[in-house]
Each structure stands twice: as C-alpha cells, then as structure tokens.
C-alpha cells in the first residue's frame, strides 16, 4: 500500500469512484460490466484501506451504506417545503376538466404536459448537499416527516455522490421508494418458508422497511428508487420539468424510462392507454399516471391549493378485485422446459377487463395459499403484473380438489423431473417438445438476438406444427413460396420475413451466441464468451479448463456452455447455420485498440464522459465520428437513452459498444 498520505487519499478516492460507478451500472442501468467476483475484490480492497486508515473514510464510500442501529426511534423533521399530495382524476371526464381548466387559466390553446407513471411506493424527500447525499425524510403529514436518512442510504441505486457538472449546492428532490415484484415474491416465499407473516404488497414492504430501526434490514431488502421531482429552489437552473429530470439523470439518479412529454389532450390519453397496456409487463407496481405541466413559468402562474399543486393531476387506474370460481388448473411449458401452473377461471370482469386466467407462479404458491380446483377465489388486478389469485374464500369451500403436478409433460408426454435446484419441475425433452422448440426459435429471432422481424409466435407455431421447420437453423431454409401458402400470410408479409431472415445472416459473435439459447447465457455472458474466444470454432472445440480460466463464468454456467457445445445436435445446428450463410463477425478482429480507419457514431448520455470528450478520444486514436448511422459505420458508442440510432444499428447489425466496454478499449 502507498504510504504517502495524499497519494493514499487519491487512491482511495478513485477506488470509491470506480466502485460507485460499477454500482450505478449494476443497480441503475441494469448493465454491469464486471463480474460479482471482480466487484467483491474491489470492495474488499477498499475495506482493507479503510480498516488501516480509518481517518480516510469518505462519506460516500460504498462501505458506509449500512449504518448502525438507531436507538430511540426516528427524529421528526419539518420539511423545508411541504410535501403536498396530488388532485385525482378517476375517469376521462375528470381529466378533460383538468385539461380545459388549466388551458383556460393560462389562456392557451394547447398545453404541453409531462406524463409519468404513478409509482405505487413510498413518497420520500431526498436532499443532496454539494453533490453528496445528505438526508431523506418521509412524507409524514406533509409538514413534518421522519428522518430515515440511514435506511434510504442502503438503497443501492441511490448515488451517494452525484456525478456530472452544474450541481447546485443544495438539491431537494422528491422520489418514490419501491420494491420490484420479483423481489417481493422472493421475500414472501422466504418468509413463508420460515413460517413468518408475509406482506400484502410491495408498497407495504417498502414502507415497513424504511421504518425499521436496523439499517441492515433495509440493506437486505433491495429497495429501489425513482426520482420524479425537483422542488422550487432548483428550478432556477431549468425552464421546465423535462430538462430537470434529464439533469438528474445526468447526475446518475434513477429516473423512470417511461416518462414522456405529451403535447396535447389526445397524446395525453394515448399515453394513459399505452401505460395501461404496458403495466402488466412492468416489474414494479404503478397505480395511475401523473400529468404535470412541463413549463415552470406556467406552473408558477397556477400555483397551489392548500393540499395540492394546480398544475398536476394523478389519473388513477381503476383497481379492483373480484370473486370467481377456479374451474381448472392447466400447466404451461416454457422455453427452458419449466412447467408452471395456470389458473383457469370462470370469466369475471375486474375493473373493466374480462379475466379468465390467472398466474399461479409455482406449486409452492399453490400450497402456500392452499388453492384447490372448484374453490371460490379472489382475483386481483390492482397493480399486479398479471391477474393473480389473492386468496381462497374458505367459507365457500365445497368438494374442492387438490392440485398436483402432472407426472407427464402436458405438451409432449415426457416424464417430468425436478429442476437441479429442486425449486420447480421441468420437461427434459428440450429438442422435440413443441412449446420448448417454438420458444427457442422465438428467442433466436428476438431483437437482442438475430433481430428477425415479422416472425411472431403464431407464425413460428404454424411452421413448427406443420413440420416446415424443426429448429432455428431451419429458418434459413424458408422461402417466400413456403410462407405465402400459410394462413394470414400475404405476399408482402412473406417477402418481409424472408428479407429480415436474410438480413440477420450478418451477425456479431456475441448476439449469435446469445441467440443459441444456451441455458443461463444472457447477453452479458455471451459478450464475455465473444471476448474470450476468437471464433465459433475455437468455442465449439474448447475444453473445460479454458472456460474455468474465464473468471466471469461460474461453474454452473460453465457446465451449461460445455454441455451445449458437446451435444452433436447443437454442433449440427451450428454447422447448418453456417452452411446457410450465417456470417459471424468477430469484435476482436474488427475493432482494435487503434481506431485507425474506424467510423463511429455516438448516442446517449454518458456517465464518465461528455460527448465531446468521446469524440476527442476517438480522433486521437485515429478514428472518425459521424452523426448518422449508415452501412459504413463500424460501431455505435452507446450511453444511456440512445434513441433511434440504437435501433438503426441493431437493424444494420452494427457493433454496439457500451460505455464500460469503450473505457476498456481506451
Ligand atoms: S409528483 C406535489 N410524480 O403520489 C406532489 N408523485 O398522490 C407532487 N407519486 O405523494 C408529486 N409517482 O409519492 C409525483 N411520478 C410521480 C409519482 C408521484 C407516485 C406519489 C407521491 C405523492 C403521491 C401523491
């Protein structure tokens, strides 16, 4: 270790910045660029330094996230600016009235609103001072809240120090703390395994956790946060809300990607419908849409009532539950063969939607809730992803039948087995069980993989069921004439599919590997493989030791990769793909550390660089930068929120280099 104190200080400081940046990549962008082991090594190194030099512990050190237990409860704090609530609209008429009134009051023909999901979590006020996390206070009664600084500090996507420029001295922000539905289900599963009381919904977990006196509890619970507002002292820097949120994003604060500027009443309603249709696929709960006037001058003109701003409204979803009969339980087979139970219900109207199926997750969930066929069950759509059975009405129980996992696969009849981790059941017939085959082809064609458009689930289903194709490599044997005869396929759509299939033949190594659908090999692992093997032949002929040497690949995934390439069927498929003209391009050969003769396009917001700095670095290394993506572009240097250039690069099969990778290339 260096002994000179100022040198040490610089070392520790830079180690903290590096770790915090990895935290940001992992927790905010969901796009880590190092393995957990590498992260742990950095973290341990920092801990070692801090143990040896306790007077060099910085406030924003990641080791300082979990503080000690609070004795005597939370302190009450008066909000500098009260935390108000929002007026509500519960139908189109209410919303129209709001829109007409603000237009009239501002004497405008049209007004631009900023639309955001209404997160169903816990409201919080967060303060940064000189760019460093200072404190967090709950809403309380709006005037006085509780100081929950220590618990909020454990939220890993909350930056302890802001990055970027133009950071005001004091920054008072509004945010919502939440838990993802996946984490919520995991937590409840664990609680029920230990015979402990489970939580009713993710919001209750977030609220309950933030009020725990021991910060190690909130640290374990993996809470998350979305920032949705900056309060008046800060608006000086920006003219409107959208610019403020962009600014917060550039500071490294998590902002919801679904936010959108809507320029008139029609677009505002389109957004509402879009959010309703997206809601089921979100991994967090929302209970409406919040519309806010974007322009701060207009906001100031309208001001506040005693309770809420006049310039915003929450248009809440109708949330409801209904009771119905569970008529049957069927079993679905997923891409990896996992068999999951699905509830078949007597159709029932819940909040305007007719529901006839609900998710049952897994067999444990069925036994935990003691759900049986013929039971009357309460079904909920109140912010849940897909309709879900909340509970059984036991007083109605008559002649109910217990649910058992079938012994054979419902699709192909093969004997079902337990998964290796014993958590669920699967059909092992991965190459001939039709739902598995269909979904593996769907995965192969998906956007992040081969990006073949026009190949929807029903077309693939028809092709497989009619035995026109047996696996993904057969896609390249299709012709316009083989498609045109199929139901609902015209000349134009057949032509488009074939064109897209042909276009997919030029593919980068990482996406090709991802497309193969090797168990547990997501795009990140596929990239690691692509960076460690010079070509597909080398990977196909690797031995176990070569994989073990790659430190980012653990033993289980390593076994999956090894077994995949050992199987003659997979070897044959890959050979067929190459025989059909798949042309894999290899990043290592393409882009070298010397950028001479390489043309780049830059898009998105970057954490460690300004755009100009990236341009300079490329030029210094002999490359050039263009503003438009074309066939001649070699790679896209991509930051957060890259916009349409990203899609264009996917379409043209142009290499995408994310910020972390770019730093490595430098
Ligand atoms: S803006 C003046 N934006 O809804 C109040 N609030 O019913 C400005 N909420 O306490 C609030 N998502 O906790 C705003 N995108 C969003 C929100 C949001 C959820 C909560 C917030 C507030 C409550 C008001």
XYZ file of C-alpha atoms and ligand atoms in Angstrom:
690
model
C 0.000 0.000 0.000
C 1.243 3.515 -0.714
C 2.448 5.296 2.426
C 2.315 8.897 1.306
C -0.994 10.187 2.740
C -2.020 12.436 -0.133
C -1.279 9.675 -2.609
C -3.311 7.302 -0.475
C -6.163 9.749 -0.391
C -6.186 9.917 -4.184
C -6.037 6.134 -4.416
C -8.930 5.600 -2.024
C -10.924 8.384 -3.652
C -10.501 6.852 -7.089
C -11.318 3.368 -5.805
C -14.570 4.765 -4.354
C -15.418 6.440 -7.662
C -14.754 3.219 -9.553
C -16.908 1.134 -7.184
C -19.692 3.713 -7.181
C -19.652 3.713 -10.969
C -19.990 -0.090 -11.005
C -22.873 0.277 -8.569
C -24.521 2.703 -10.969
C -24.011 0.379 -13.945
C -25.412 -2.548 -11.999
C -28.254 -1.047 -9.997
C -29.427 1.915 -12.067
C -28.640 0.914 -15.638
C -29.011 -2.816 -15.004
C -25.962 -3.267 -17.178
C -22.936 -4.391 -15.154
C -19.582 -4.580 -16.878
C -17.686 -6.591 -14.299
C -18.473 -9.829 -12.538
C -19.624 -10.062 -8.918
C -16.233 -11.534 -8.046
C -14.392 -8.594 -9.565
C -16.713 -6.212 -7.755
C -16.170 -8.019 -4.454
C -12.407 -7.811 -4.931
C -12.564 -4.028 -5.397
C -14.860 -3.698 -2.399
C -12.563 -5.784 -0.208
C -9.564 -3.726 -1.255
C -11.385 -0.573 -0.215
C -12.384 -2.141 3.114
C -8.755 -3.054 3.737
C -7.617 0.512 3.128
C -10.362 1.871 5.359
C -9.503 -0.540 8.147
C -5.900 0.544 8.028
C -6.625 4.260 7.602
C -9.911 4.960 9.426
C -9.419 8.695 9.123
C -9.594 8.325 5.345
C -13.166 7.034 5.255
C -15.173 9.189 2.873
C -18.859 9.930 3.400
C -19.824 8.499 0.035
C -17.805 5.311 0.418
C -19.909 2.287 -0.557
C -18.821 0.645 2.714
C -20.748 3.337 4.580
C -24.183 2.463 3.198
C -25.260 0.377 6.175
C -25.096 2.373 9.395
C -25.638 1.195 12.951
C -28.987 0.593 14.633
C -30.968 3.690 15.562
C -31.635 3.912 19.253
C -34.808 5.652 20.375
C -36.602 5.847 17.022
C -36.629 8.337 14.172
C -36.258 12.073 14.623
C -39.094 14.252 13.437
C -38.081 16.770 10.772
C -40.013 19.722 9.383
C -39.981 19.783 5.593
C -38.406 22.969 4.240
C -41.093 22.871 1.594
C -44.226 20.858 2.474
C -44.790 17.593 0.652
C -48.181 18.058 -0.941
C -50.446 15.472 -2.459
C -51.992 15.402 -5.929
C -55.533 16.021 -7.093
C -57.094 12.929 -8.593
C -58.948 12.134 -11.779
C -60.747 8.814 -11.864
C -62.220 8.971 -15.344
C -61.828 10.720 -18.686
C -64.332 13.410 -17.725
C -62.288 14.461 -14.655
C -59.148 14.530 -16.739
C -60.760 16.588 -19.531
C -61.977 19.088 -16.935
C -58.468 19.465 -15.538
C -57.026 19.985 -19.004
C -59.670 22.507 -20.038
C -59.291 24.444 -16.791
C -55.510 24.817 -16.950
C -55.742 25.831 -20.601
C -58.341 28.440 -19.749
C -56.453 29.769 -16.708
C -53.259 30.090 -18.720
C -55.113 31.448 -21.750
C -53.504 28.872 -24.026
C -54.839 26.846 -26.927
C -52.755 23.836 -26.082
C -50.575 22.863 -23.184
C -47.632 20.506 -23.012
C -47.739 18.100 -20.094
C -45.103 15.782 -18.766
C -46.564 12.335 -18.141
C -45.121 9.790 -15.717
C -46.288 6.539 -14.202
C -47.653 6.935 -10.699
C -45.371 4.655 -8.730
C -47.097 2.694 -6.010
C -44.453 3.026 -3.335
C -43.411 5.266 -0.505
C -43.017 9.035 -1.001
C -39.690 10.451 0.128
C -37.834 13.763 0.141
C -34.120 13.391 -0.531
C -31.534 16.117 -0.032
C -28.073 16.355 -1.599
C -25.616 18.978 -0.365
C -22.674 19.890 -2.563
C -23.435 16.813 -4.609
C -23.247 14.435 -1.635
C -26.216 12.515 -0.203
C -27.281 14.376 2.902
C -30.637 13.184 4.196
C -34.018 11.631 3.493
C -37.339 12.342 5.163
C -40.690 10.552 4.836
C -43.804 12.489 3.886
C -45.432 12.200 7.333
C -48.358 14.611 7.438
C -46.814 16.650 4.634
C -45.384 19.242 7.054
C -43.387 17.036 9.388
C -41.867 13.707 8.452
C -39.382 11.250 9.912
C -35.669 11.283 9.324
C -34.921 7.995 7.572
C -31.517 9.033 6.195
C -29.770 5.829 7.315
C -32.302 3.438 5.785
C -32.554 5.299 2.478
C -28.759 5.278 2.272
C -28.868 1.479 1.909
C -30.722 1.731 -1.451
C -28.036 0.681 -3.867
C -29.281 2.666 -6.855
C -29.185 5.862 -4.785
C -25.902 7.601 -5.611
C -24.042 8.690 -2.503
C -22.253 11.263 -4.624
C -23.634 12.866 -7.760
C -21.624 12.892 -10.954
C -21.535 15.454 -13.738
C -21.379 19.205 -13.759
C -23.531 22.166 -12.601
C -24.557 20.519 -9.369
C -26.333 23.035 -7.127
C -25.215 23.477 -3.532
C -28.494 22.193 -2.154
C -30.724 19.900 -4.073
C -34.103 18.927 -2.609
C -35.718 16.133 -4.526
C -38.910 14.130 -4.465
C -38.847 10.426 -5.123
C -40.703 7.192 -4.630
C -39.157 4.151 -2.952
C -40.388 0.798 -4.186
C -39.631 -2.898 -4.394
C -39.754 -4.902 -7.619
C -42.449 -7.544 -7.900
C -39.774 -10.225 -8.351
C -38.009 -9.203 -5.131
C -41.367 -9.002 -3.372
C -42.275 -12.555 -4.389
C -38.837 -13.810 -3.361
C -39.150 -12.142 0.029
C -42.630 -13.545 0.653
C -41.502 -17.018 -0.415
C -38.681 -16.832 2.075
C -40.927 -15.519 4.862
C -43.483 -18.236 4.267
C -40.798 -20.950 4.201
C -39.779 -19.722 7.648
C -43.428 -19.627 8.741
C -43.276 -15.854 9.137
C -46.008 -13.380 8.291
C -45.947 -12.348 4.613
C -46.505 -8.842 3.193
C -49.683 -7.928 1.328
C -47.981 -5.949 -1.458
C -44.645 -4.372 -2.437
C -45.725 -0.928 -1.173
C -46.196 -2.305 2.345
C -42.724 -3.824 2.238
C -41.175 -0.520 1.134
C -42.993 1.418 3.853
C -42.336 -1.190 6.549
C -38.678 -1.498 5.625
C -37.933 2.213 5.644
C -39.365 2.332 9.179
C -37.069 -0.407 10.539
C -34.611 0.807 13.132
C -31.874 -1.501 11.904
C -30.462 -0.353 8.523
C -29.119 -3.844 7.847
C -32.754 -4.936 7.290
C -33.323 -2.363 4.554
C -29.940 -3.181 3.066
C -31.004 -6.815 2.639
C -34.372 -5.960 1.131
C -33.014 -4.478 -2.100
C -35.327 -1.459 -2.273
C -35.194 0.835 -5.295
C -35.981 4.441 -6.004
C -37.304 6.630 -8.826
C -36.813 10.382 -8.685
C -39.742 12.359 -10.057
C -39.414 15.918 -8.931
C -37.145 18.785 -8.051
C -38.608 21.436 -5.855
C -38.785 25.096 -6.471
C -35.361 26.205 -5.202
C -33.843 24.226 -8.011
C -35.976 25.285 -10.937
C -33.693 28.272 -11.462
C -31.375 26.004 -13.418
C -34.005 24.768 -15.835
C -37.021 26.162 -17.584
C -39.033 23.003 -17.465
C -39.529 19.698 -15.684
C -38.205 17.546 -18.502
C -34.877 19.365 -18.523
C -34.679 19.000 -14.744
C -35.246 15.247 -14.919
C -32.658 14.956 -17.711
C -30.289 16.842 -15.467
C -30.999 14.485 -12.547
C -30.356 11.578 -14.866
C -27.010 13.059 -15.866
C -26.158 13.256 -12.148
C -26.632 9.479 -12.004
C -30.038 9.478 -10.283
C -32.536 6.796 -11.357
C -35.327 8.232 -13.500
C -38.159 6.189 -14.969
C -37.705 5.416 -18.674
C -41.445 5.535 -19.332
C -41.761 9.281 -18.735
C -42.918 11.219 -21.776
C -43.738 14.706 -22.938
C -47.324 14.875 -24.258
C -48.186 17.892 -26.336
C -51.981 17.793 -26.423
C -55.025 16.107 -24.907
C -55.034 13.302 -27.495
C -51.410 12.359 -26.821
C -52.038 12.555 -23.075
C -54.789 9.955 -23.416
C -52.691 7.805 -25.758
C -50.016 7.769 -23.081
C -52.558 6.635 -20.469
C -53.668 3.752 -22.705
C -50.079 2.889 -23.515
C -49.199 2.723 -19.817
C -52.233 0.544 -19.090
C -51.131 -1.875 -21.780
C -47.503 -1.817 -20.595
C -48.408 -2.158 -16.945
C -48.610 -5.945 -16.907
C -45.074 -6.265 -18.197
C -43.533 -3.897 -15.654
C -41.530 -5.280 -12.787
C -42.913 -2.730 -10.333
C -46.367 -1.643 -9.358
C -47.966 1.544 -10.566
C -51.451 2.765 -9.811
C -52.032 5.510 -12.343
C -50.442 8.222 -14.445
C -49.295 11.610 -13.140
C -49.557 14.570 -15.526
C -47.592 17.713 -14.710
C -47.353 20.966 -16.633
C -43.876 20.891 -18.093
C -43.107 24.617 -18.200
C -42.133 26.104 -14.809
C -43.436 29.602 -15.641
C -46.888 28.191 -16.248
C -46.658 26.213 -13.016
C -45.863 29.394 -11.108
C -48.805 31.183 -12.669
C -51.189 28.493 -11.453
C -49.697 27.868 -8.005
C -51.160 25.590 -5.334
C -54.323 24.951 -3.373
C -53.842 24.163 0.334
C -53.307 20.495 -0.466
C -52.009 20.096 -3.984
C -50.499 21.881 -6.960
C -52.980 23.203 -9.528
C -50.585 22.215 -12.294
C -50.649 18.458 -11.811
C -53.110 15.629 -11.592
C -52.989 11.910 -10.854
C -55.173 9.906 -13.206
C -55.603 6.717 -11.203
C -56.275 3.278 -12.618
C -59.467 1.613 -11.594
C -58.283 -1.085 -9.258
C -60.456 -3.914 -8.161
C -60.725 -7.500 -7.188
C -63.456 -9.963 -7.900
C -64.514 -13.358 -6.674
C -64.914 -16.216 -9.121
C -64.564 -19.985 -9.417
C -61.308 -21.719 -10.170
C -62.553 -24.150 -12.796
C -59.290 -25.882 -13.594
C -55.524 -25.693 -13.388
C -53.561 -26.228 -16.568
C -49.804 -26.481 -16.953
C -47.650 -24.449 -19.335
C -44.211 -25.345 -20.616
C -41.669 -22.515 -21.013
C -38.591 -22.208 -23.275
C -36.366 -23.968 -20.786
C -38.942 -26.692 -20.164
C -40.097 -25.420 -16.773
C -43.704 -26.428 -16.167
C -45.835 -23.744 -14.498
C -49.420 -23.941 -13.288
C -52.038 -21.537 -14.690
C -55.437 -20.921 -13.106
C -58.428 -21.246 -15.426
C -61.267 -19.117 -14.074
C -64.955 -18.658 -14.700
C -64.668 -15.364 -16.653
C -65.081 -12.348 -14.410
C -64.984 -8.607 -15.027
C -62.306 -6.856 -12.970
C -62.041 -3.109 -13.396
C -63.327 -3.251 -16.965
C -61.196 -6.216 -18.084
C -62.592 -9.700 -18.542
C -60.284 -12.122 -16.783
C -60.385 -15.858 -17.396
C -56.844 -16.928 -16.482
C -54.511 -16.029 -13.672
C -50.928 -16.722 -12.797
C -50.215 -19.294 -10.099
C -46.396 -18.908 -10.238
C -45.386 -22.326 -8.896
C -46.501 -25.303 -6.853
C -45.220 -23.703 -3.638
C -47.517 -20.741 -4.201
C -50.456 -23.130 -4.615
C -49.744 -24.922 -1.362
C -48.922 -21.683 0.479
C -52.304 -20.206 -0.442
C -53.993 -23.629 -0.255
C -55.677 -23.139 -3.623
C -57.823 -26.017 -4.928
C -59.917 -26.598 -8.042
C -63.612 -25.626 -7.548
C -62.660 -23.091 -4.885
C -64.101 -19.593 -4.945
C -61.067 -17.362 -5.255
C -60.423 -13.631 -5.026
C -58.656 -12.429 -8.164
C -56.799 -9.116 -8.194
C -55.705 -6.775 -10.930
C -54.904 -3.910 -8.593
C -51.419 -3.056 -9.734
C -50.362 -6.652 -10.069
C -48.497 -7.735 -13.135
C -50.856 -10.372 -14.466
C -54.133 -11.168 -12.733
C -53.356 -13.121 -9.650
C -55.239 -15.221 -7.148
C -55.014 -13.304 -3.924
C -56.728 -15.759 -1.589
C -59.312 -18.502 -1.323
C -62.735 -17.870 0.170
C -62.701 -20.775 2.616
C -66.320 -20.311 3.698
C -67.358 -21.251 0.167
C -65.214 -24.393 0.001
C -67.150 -27.481 -1.099
C -65.898 -30.556 -2.928
C -62.631 -28.920 -3.762
C -59.903 -30.920 -5.447
C -56.245 -30.645 -4.516
C -53.876 -29.677 -7.299
C -50.990 -31.984 -8.157
C -48.153 -31.549 -10.614
C -48.780 -33.878 -13.586
C -46.341 -36.751 -13.944
C -46.039 -36.191 -17.711
C -45.395 -33.098 -19.807
C -48.783 -31.664 -20.879
C -47.345 -30.898 -24.328
C -45.297 -33.966 -25.270
C -45.982 -36.601 -22.633
C -42.366 -36.973 -21.467
C -41.909 -37.783 -17.765
C -41.478 -34.575 -15.758
C -38.459 -34.184 -13.493
C -37.432 -31.753 -10.750
C -35.051 -28.942 -11.749
C -31.477 -29.172 -10.466
C -32.114 -26.565 -7.776
C -35.285 -28.513 -6.807
C -37.351 -25.310 -7.000
C -39.611 -26.355 -9.869
C -40.457 -29.057 -12.379
C -39.415 -29.402 -15.992
C -39.896 -31.431 -19.136
C -36.441 -32.718 -20.189
C -37.421 -33.246 -23.840
C -35.945 -29.922 -24.924
C -35.465 -30.651 -28.628
C -38.834 -32.133 -29.554
C -41.316 -30.731 -27.048
C -43.143 -28.237 -29.232
C -43.609 -25.284 -26.804
C -39.890 -25.507 -25.981
C -38.950 -25.636 -29.665
C -41.294 -22.769 -30.541
C -39.992 -20.568 -27.747
C -36.356 -21.331 -28.534
C -36.974 -20.198 -32.129
C -38.743 -17.110 -30.801
C -35.709 -16.390 -28.628
C -33.360 -16.923 -31.564
C -35.305 -14.393 -33.673
C -35.741 -11.839 -30.860
C -34.426 -8.294 -31.078
C -31.326 -8.698 -28.916
C -30.515 -11.973 -30.703
C -30.807 -12.287 -34.512
C -33.357 -9.438 -34.704
C -35.639 -11.081 -37.268
C -38.827 -9.087 -37.588
C -42.237 -10.402 -38.626
C -41.652 -13.801 -37.015
C -44.304 -13.702 -34.327
C -45.264 -16.528 -32.004
C -48.221 -17.672 -34.113
C -46.201 -17.880 -37.335
C -43.464 -19.888 -35.616
C -46.141 -22.100 -34.081
C -47.646 -22.795 -37.517
C -44.225 -23.506 -39.030
C -43.327 -25.948 -36.258
C -46.743 -27.610 -36.058
C -46.824 -28.103 -39.841
C -43.305 -29.557 -39.539
C -41.946 -26.987 -42.015
C -39.160 -26.227 -39.536
C -37.817 -28.279 -36.632
C -35.362 -25.844 -35.104
C -33.929 -22.357 -35.563
C -31.379 -23.331 -38.162
C -34.266 -24.382 -40.428
C -35.416 -20.746 -40.573
C -32.776 -20.214 -43.253
C -34.364 -22.863 -45.473
C -37.626 -20.886 -45.691
C -38.628 -19.198 -48.905
C -41.368 -16.785 -49.914
C -43.254 -19.656 -51.567
C -43.169 -21.732 -48.364
C -44.682 -18.867 -46.365
C -47.217 -17.465 -48.776
C -49.457 -20.529 -48.589
C -49.837 -20.201 -44.823
C -52.856 -18.708 -43.131
C -52.748 -14.906 -42.791
C -49.512 -14.594 -44.786
C -49.727 -12.334 -47.827
C -47.055 -11.775 -50.487
C -45.765 -8.633 -48.828
C -45.521 -10.069 -45.307
C -43.818 -13.232 -46.621
C -41.333 -11.107 -48.530
C -40.630 -9.023 -45.425
C -39.979 -12.062 -43.252
C -37.587 -13.573 -45.789
C -35.808 -10.258 -46.234
C -35.393 -9.948 -42.482
C -34.126 -13.540 -42.226
C -31.568 -12.833 -44.931
C -30.529 -9.611 -43.257
C -29.922 -11.441 -39.988
C -27.179 -13.536 -41.626
C -24.562 -10.906 -40.832
C -24.365 -11.070 -37.085
C -21.914 -10.195 -34.357
C -20.419 -13.070 -32.381
C -21.989 -12.087 -29.064
C -25.505 -11.856 -30.451
C -25.097 -15.118 -32.302
C -24.072 -16.846 -29.076
C -26.963 -15.291 -27.201
C -29.359 -16.436 -29.926
C -28.326 -20.086 -29.476
C -30.282 -20.101 -26.206
C -27.649 -21.832 -24.070
C -29.094 -22.187 -20.569
C -28.348 -19.168 -18.379
C -26.292 -17.461 -21.077
C -27.774 -13.970 -21.306
C -26.370 -11.214 -23.456
C -23.729 -10.275 -20.862
C -22.303 -13.802 -20.657
C -22.497 -14.048 -24.455
C -20.345 -10.915 -24.669
C -17.836 -12.373 -22.224
C -17.572 -15.513 -24.357
C -17.228 -13.448 -27.531
C -14.397 -11.511 -25.932
C -12.568 -14.622 -24.800
C -12.807 -16.868 -27.838
C -11.510 -15.731 -31.161
C -14.189 -17.524 -33.176
C -17.006 -20.058 -33.083
C -14.718 -22.996 -33.952
C -12.496 -22.274 -31.014
C -15.536 -22.072 -28.728
C -17.063 -25.264 -30.123
C -13.846 -27.157 -29.507
C -12.961 -25.692 -26.129
C -12.137 -27.797 -23.130
C -13.441 -27.248 -19.624
C -10.194 -25.701 -18.432
C -10.427 -22.883 -20.966
C -13.844 -21.958 -19.558
C -12.714 -22.264 -15.965
C -9.982 -19.765 -16.698
C -12.539 -17.086 -17.567
C -13.143 -15.631 -14.176
C -16.552 -14.133 -15.015
C -18.060 -17.508 -15.796
C -19.114 -19.566 -12.810
C -19.122 -23.384 -12.681
C -22.871 -23.878 -13.324
C -22.978 -21.646 -16.402
C -19.624 -23.130 -17.448
C -21.158 -26.617 -17.376
C -24.148 -25.426 -19.413
C -21.836 -23.981 -22.064
C -19.613 -27.040 -22.151
C -22.556 -29.452 -22.383
C -24.223 -27.366 -25.069
C -21.266 -27.484 -27.429
C -20.599 -31.165 -26.735
C -24.038 -32.231 -27.938
C -23.954 -33.488 -31.568
C -27.381 -31.981 -32.222
C -26.139 -28.484 -31.359
C -22.937 -28.973 -33.360
C -25.050 -29.932 -36.334
C -27.342 -26.918 -35.898
C -24.412 -24.527 -35.813
C -22.837 -26.183 -38.840
C -26.186 -25.853 -40.633
C -26.445 -22.182 -39.736
C -23.003 -21.522 -41.134
C -23.837 -23.646 -44.163
C -26.897 -21.452 -44.734
C -24.645 -18.406 -44.953
C -24.548 -17.048 -41.406
C -21.575 -14.729 -41.353
C -20.410 -14.124 -37.826
C -18.239 -11.112 -37.322
C -15.755 -11.125 -34.560
C -15.363 -7.997 -32.476
C -11.752 -8.670 -31.607
C -10.781 -8.714 -35.249
C -12.961 -5.789 -36.119
C -12.306 -3.108 -33.581
C -8.841 -2.865 -32.220
C -7.404 -0.568 -29.653
C -6.157 1.522 -32.511
C -9.174 3.151 -34.142
C -7.444 3.900 -37.422
C -9.998 3.845 -40.269
C -12.916 3.140 -37.957
C -16.082 5.205 -38.209
C -18.079 5.665 -35.018
C -21.460 7.092 -34.124
C -22.096 8.316 -30.585
C -25.527 8.276 -28.965
C -26.987 8.660 -25.472
C -25.861 10.165 -22.205
C -22.575 9.027 -20.696
C -21.593 8.711 -17.087
C -17.871 9.371 -17.283
C -17.568 11.477 -20.412
C -19.041 14.413 -22.179
C -19.843 13.668 -25.782
C -17.055 15.959 -26.936
C -14.531 14.029 -24.837
C -15.524 10.786 -26.533
C -15.138 12.420 -29.949
C -11.685 13.686 -28.985
C -10.592 10.261 -27.751
C -11.734 8.603 -30.978
C -9.976 11.180 -33.118
C -6.793 10.950 -31.026
C -6.721 7.221 -31.754
C -7.143 7.737 -35.483
C -10.884 7.091 -35.849
C -13.662 9.350 -37.085
C -17.092 10.277 -35.778
C -20.253 10.706 -37.790
C -23.700 11.908 -36.768
C -25.651 9.433 -38.823
C -25.693 5.662 -38.823
C -25.023 4.044 -42.161
C -23.737 0.751 -43.543
C -20.256 2.216 -43.281
C -20.498 2.768 -39.536
C -18.234 0.356 -37.650
C -19.663 0.811 -34.186
C -22.057 2.783 -32.037
C -20.666 4.128 -28.782
C -23.784 3.919 -26.676
C -24.711 5.712 -23.469
C -27.983 5.742 -21.581
C -31.146 6.508 -23.565
C -29.593 6.263 -27.017
C -32.760 6.856 -29.070
C -33.349 5.848 -32.663
C -29.686 5.410 -33.599
C -29.591 2.325 -31.407
C -32.464 0.680 -33.270
C -30.877 1.589 -36.591
C -27.603 -0.049 -35.533
C -29.486 -3.176 -34.457
C -31.196 -3.221 -37.829
C -27.904 -2.822 -39.688
C -26.088 -5.260 -37.411
C -23.597 -2.664 -36.341
C -21.491 -3.357 -33.301
C -22.692 -1.666 -30.145
C -20.093 -0.597 -27.635
C -21.382 0.427 -24.237
C -19.595 2.922 -22.042
C -17.780 0.336 -19.882
C -16.525 -1.519 -22.939
C -15.443 1.738 -24.542
C -13.390 2.596 -21.461
C -11.725 -0.833 -21.741
C -10.916 -0.196 -25.415
C -9.254 3.065 -24.448
S -45.388 14.293 -8.184
C -46.956 17.893 -5.274
N -44.941 12.134 -9.534
O -48.134 10.203 -5.425
C -46.893 16.441 -5.332
N -45.873 11.893 -7.369
O -50.733 11.278 -4.513
C -46.035 16.038 -6.475
N -46.245 9.589 -6.691
O -47.017 11.728 -2.519
C -45.971 14.583 -6.592
N -45.494 8.645 -8.523
O -45.489 9.950 -3.500
C -45.403 12.634 -8.392
N -44.481 10.267 -10.870
C -44.916 10.787 -9.726
C -45.388 9.981 -8.679
C -45.857 10.570 -7.518
C -46.006 8.434 -7.319
C -46.833 9.728 -5.345
C -46.081 10.704 -4.484
C -47.148 11.598 -3.887
C -48.415 10.889 -4.221
C -49.495 11.906 -4.431
